[in-house]
């Protein structure tokens, strides 16, 4: 006998249409509700089981097709978040209507139906209420079949104060004043047939932009009063991306309107509720006159990502949470595609190499996981919102798209969406559609990437008249396990031969393969264009040839890969640290922002591993590299320079002033910051984060106080987070203590505190204090912070790179397991292990 799966609902009764009426009270933080659910009873039933959590059910009954009303008893199972309705007589098969009266609380944990507060334009605290249901929190707002496969139509009615705005998934049918003084009833149209986790309602004071039409659907951006002027950019990318997707998918936008709503307290980045997408403010509202290019790109990314979900995720939805990767990987892939089409000068696919590298960092661990894995309990899905789902998932889709050809891939996607619209699908359905449309063995290729963890290291060497390529698993820690694991690897090859440059795309499906080119190879780039999710290790003579022609033979993304792969091999003990530093020295003429991002990132990593004396030597070496580069770019914008060059100037200066600890640079930055305070318009905007970072790095108590005030009085969400997170970069012990206090004393929103804490842990000068603070305030953090942020906060422990701190961290988390992210915790600890192992391996490095 198998145990009944208490977390999966029986399908003997299924919902078809919900009529939901809610009355939230923003002063007592409670709500009352009534739901009428049109149901279909598939077999005679004595009980009906659905989900409910933190709700009180006052009454329930079923009206049958013949008009009879059957009363029932209700029992709530808090642990399994279920309500069981028990009937004295049998409910016969056929149609019926379930009616339930209930009430609940507007909680402060940023999930379910929850509260948020903000300072109004009059300086007073104002309340609002919003929802966040993914993955399984709709059940905190109303009793429902809270699983993605139980799709239904929702008709929502909200009873609210007459001065407030109410928003839900569909357009407003009517707003009627109620006899009760000061109240109105807002009735919304029927939604499309969709899953519970996509239902949304938001109530508060909002200002909206003028609607713009996408086909027949009006698009608006909503923000709390005083912020509407920050919405223009989101309207532009919102319109551009929706139009892009309607064309790409060849299906019109499925909703009857689309509102993009900025919520002051928000646990993740954004949520793709159909027709009512919610965002944290930094991901939607931005001042186009002041924001840096990266800040604009973040808004463009997130808006595009959520819009892509309106089809991929909302119109077609995964059957169960194991399929979450497909939603998120695809939305991430489409986000790049849309932003790249909208602003080609940003070269979005090039900067995606940075995200791909972040996924490869985690996926090179023994504690990684396959992209898709069996999910039993829905809460296991919480651990899936990570770089493997989003970034690795999007990377392997991009690799497939490039292998099949963009047009063929798109045709397969269209077929998939048309086949499964208003319904649910599984990964295998996507491969079916792509195989039907391209006649290629998509499934056998993709199964090796989706169901196997990790990725290969491709070895390349010369043969007479060609190359030999081989594959073996890449791991940071060499324990010899899983060496037999193999992938079907799309190889994108470009080679310089005695007969000219050859390009080839082929599939490496063996442990080793010869590539005949018919002439002597001088140099070769495997993973040309950087679309492959693998690393490459060239033979000595091939790597020397690439180094000789680094800027002629390799494109910027290919140089990125060369540096990133070499750094990874260095961490893995497959290459010497000195060789890596010598490779960096070849970048004197480098002008690509992503190449520098990987180099600067690796040096920050190195700084956390090496001791102070070693760091001083590395800093000196970096000064010799960075100072001339900064000189080349100057400190102010040049005529005709691109956004990316302007961003690079900021990145180089930030690295010179912090990592390389250059005194002249620090002085100049502090002068320029003073100038910026006097007349902000005179300082190039992409430089501001660098100035703020350097001032914090060298900062005094007076600087600290100034930054704190700037955080509190910020005019834009970007300025607010810039000064807030800079507080984590100060180095004086008494200032570190002050920032640690901020993480729990209510001065910082709980949506941001965990990330501030992560930043302090990663600050080498603060890490010991931060770690001690985190241990002693652990329970309080768990109580205050949103659940999903705890494993993300803990990523900061990768910076605790000493044997003593590592041992202590292992002990602590053995005693205090993080239940919502055990896999991520294993990965953080393994990354820390890699760092401590390197510390040991490099203990004599750079010693005089
Ligand atoms: Zn998403």
CSV table of N, CA and C and ligand atoms in Angstrom, one decimal, residues 272 305-306 309 327-328 331 390, ligand 1:
chain,number,residue,atom,x,y,z
A,272,UNK,N,4.5,37.3,-13.0
A,272,UNK,CA,3.8,37.3,-14.3
A,272,UNK,C,2.3,37.1,-14.2
A,305,UNK,N,10.8,40.0,-19.7
A,305,UNK,CA,10.7,38.6,-19.2
A,305,UNK,C,9.3,38.3,-18.8
A,306,UNK,N,8.7,39.2,-18.0
A,306,UNK,CA,7.3,39.0,-17.5
A,306,UNK,C,6.3,39.0,-18.7
A,309,UNK,N,6.2,35.8,-20.4
A,309,UNK,CA,5.4,34.8,-19.7
A,309,UNK,C,3.9,34.8,-20.0
A,327,UNK,N,9.1,27.2,-18.1
A,327,UNK,CA,8.6,28.6,-18.0
A,327,UNK,C,9.7,29.6,-17.9
A,328,UNK,N,10.6,29.4,-16.9
A,328,UNK,CA,11.5,30.4,-16.5
A,328,UNK,C,12.7,30.5,-17.5
A,331,UNK,N,11.3,32.2,-20.6
A,331,UNK,CA,11.0,33.6,-20.4
A,331,UNK,C,12.4,34.4,-20.4
A,390,UNK,N,16.9,29.4,-14.4
A,390,UNK,CA,16.8,30.5,-15.3
A,390,UNK,C,18.0,30.6,-16.3
B,1,LIG,ZN1,9.9,34.3,-14.8
